[in-house]
Amino acid sequence: MSSDPSLCTACKGLVHRLATEPSTEPEDYAVVAESFLKLEDSCAAGCPLCRLIRQKLVHDAFTTTKRFQDFRSLSAPIHVEFNEYTIWVYSPAQDELGYTVEATLYRRPEEKSDDGVDDLRLEPEREIDDTGNGIIHSLQNDEGLEAVAAIARDWISNCLNRHMRCSMLATLDQSGHRAVPILPTRVIDVGGKPGAPKPRLVVQNGTPIQAEYFTLSYSWGSGVAAGTKLTPSNLETMQQGIDMASLPKTIQDAIIFTKKMGLVRYLWVDALCIIQQSNDASDDHTHKADWALECANFGRYYTGSLCTLAATGSLSSDEGLFLDRPSLDYPANTYTIQRHTQTGQPEPLVIEPSLPRWISCISQGPLTSRGWAMQERAMSPRILHFTVHAVFWECAELSASEFQTEKLSSRIEWPRLSGEVLLSQRWLSEHSAKQRLHNSWYDLAVFYSGCQFTFPSDRLPALSGMAKKVRAMCAEGPKANLCLQQPKYYAGLWEGTIQRAIAWYSVWRVGRTLRYSHRSHQRDRYIAPSWSWACLRDDHLQVRFAQSHQPGFIVYDDEGPRKICTEWTFPLEIMDIEVEHTGPDPMGGVSYGKLRVNGMLARVNVVEMETTPSNRGHIFEFFRTSSSGEEHKLRIHLDSLVDRHADGERYIFPYKHFHCLLAAFADEDTSGDEDLKLVGTQRVTTAALALRATGITTDGVEEYTRIGLVFAAREVLFGEAVKTVVDIV
């Protein structure tokens, strides 16, 4: 078999091995380059297979420009691993980078991936020839910017005029048409056409102004701190004009693109439209008062926006919307290898160019991990995602990209992160009000609890817009009678769901290393009452709820989901709830919360049990021997990480005793259900709030603060328990 002269030496050897019948070994691999830079040298020399390998790696492994640059600076080799059905590309650089660098280059057409999608063969809808003509190589020139703007105009037009789901979620005027929204308190007038006067701040005074506008969703990072932002001292000056050069790159790009689109004149950007903290201490009161008022309207601002421009691929506001596109540096074309089979008939192994995927560009994009951005995305009726590989579109009816403008193929759109579908307004149009409260809201809280905040005390304020939306929709439409009319909201929990919602527990956040250090400001600032899932303060933890949307009760531990019983009962009697808020928003930040309940309370003396030191800072196990000689296990998930032991390897449980309040129980009679799993040697038949007394008593009722959730067999904890009224703060 003659070799292809266009291939590099390493790829010639790889093709020869791929062309022959695979060995009996389950997997084999080859080193195609000593480093990524060497791979690029081969791409520059014209090797078609190296170009496909590089393109696929860049698309799937690098969600930001920084990740791409960091990897290029390493000397880690590039491996290709293969078997009879699949070819993978990866680099053993995980320990240095803290994340994996891998991608699937080829999958045999009849083979299906874990998500059920058939193969990797993709066809862009737009005309692209073998030289790459038709691809938008850059948004940093007028030609590329206009090409994306033209696609975006079509998306917006189709959404407004043709999308049924989107029209169902729109606010209508008296004539039944989509209502023109009222502008936010302040907006940026982008200046109309190119060449017009520089942008300026517009402040509504008196009669509200109705007009279309765009919004910006982005990560501040260091860019806003260094650039111009609105303060009491420059409020008048900014109404005269804003110097573009003084703005962070992302805000500059948002103004440029809004102007290029030609659909709206106004843009809302938080840094320029809300009074920010300045170096002048006398401005502090003005900043806090304005922030409290505007924060309560964030949801309305994003819901009313014609389109949200999302800097989904940018770590900081100094990076911009118009990012470099490294996957396009070397055009890649289809390459076919004729694989010899035992029948003597050649089998074509077709490796095709890849397209940017949703999971690497959006789901794993840096903006998706930010807490404020989650609400901005969920409340926006239409979003343009600017990523490092392409521009994507998202609305309640359609997910698309500049390569597949009509609809993303399933291979491009799926898989997504668990719970991510709830960030689209699609979930508001597909779920009944009762489902939204009892199931979807807490699924959303699971996703949300894994998001990052510069200030953890922002967790509830950053969710208030969605809470208002869900509350309003409970009293709308034909399914409204399935839910309480305008249900009350308590620090992230809904009336009618409290018993289930307080049975939450902490798990290690996906992607977090065990090496951590506590941040002192998180421990000092109040976030939420201890019974609310929103109180979780450690960056390395997120929540799970005992109540699943599926029948039964699922516990997630280090080994994955584990079904431990078929049905749970939540017996706590909710007697009273008291919540005090930090500002005028009744669904925003809280300064205090007290929950009075009546339930089975038992004291647990840790010193009487055998304790296993934990290799994680929040999960501990205890063992107790009963009078019959049986050994029972208790597992507690603490709500915060404990400090590491002096030996640097273990974590020691910090309490000598605590109380358990029965939050959920399962019937002992399981009717021989084979699906039940054991935890240790006993079935888990109770979930209990772990409480510590504060020493305060009000009207004869003792006060406690929650420290975790305990799973155990019922007889271990509540054999001698008595029903007690307690306050939890």
Short mmCIF file of C-alpha atoms in Angstrom, two decimals, residues 183-185 213 215 268 274 290-304 372 375 379 461 464-465 468 585:
data_model
loop_
_atom_site.label_atom_id
_atom_site.label_comp_id
_atom_site.label_asym_id
_atom_site.label_seq_id
_atom_site.Cartn_x
_atom_site.Cartn_y
_atom_site.Cartn_z
CA LEU A 183 -36.71 50.97 29.06
CA PRO A 184 -34.69 50.28 32.22
CA THR A 185 -34.00 53.24 34.50
CA TYR A 213 -33.07 47.52 23.64
CA THR A 215 -28.80 43.63 27.22
CA TRP A 268 -28.28 47.95 29.04
CA ILE A 274 -26.24 50.97 37.89
CA ASP A 290 -29.35 52.27 43.77
CA TRP A 291 -28.09 48.69 43.59
CA ALA A 292 -30.94 47.46 45.83
CA LEU A 293 -33.55 49.17 43.65
CA GLU A 294 -32.07 48.07 40.33
CA CYS A 295 -31.28 44.52 41.48
CA ALA A 296 -34.99 43.96 42.06
CA ASN A 297 -35.58 44.79 38.37
CA PHE A 298 -32.84 42.65 36.80
CA GLY A 299 -35.29 39.95 35.77
CA ARG A 300 -37.60 42.46 34.10
CA TYR A 301 -34.70 44.08 32.26
CA TYR A 302 -33.52 40.81 30.71
CA THR A 303 -37.04 39.57 30.00
CA GLY A 304 -37.88 42.80 28.17
CA TRP A 372 -25.56 36.14 37.99
CA GLN A 375 -30.54 34.20 35.76
CA MET A 379 -34.77 35.27 31.77
CA PRO A 461 -30.58 38.46 44.90
CA SER A 464 -35.00 36.99 42.43
CA GLY A 465 -35.98 37.62 38.80
CA LYS A 468 -40.81 36.46 40.41
CA ASP A 585 -37.14 43.19 47.10
#
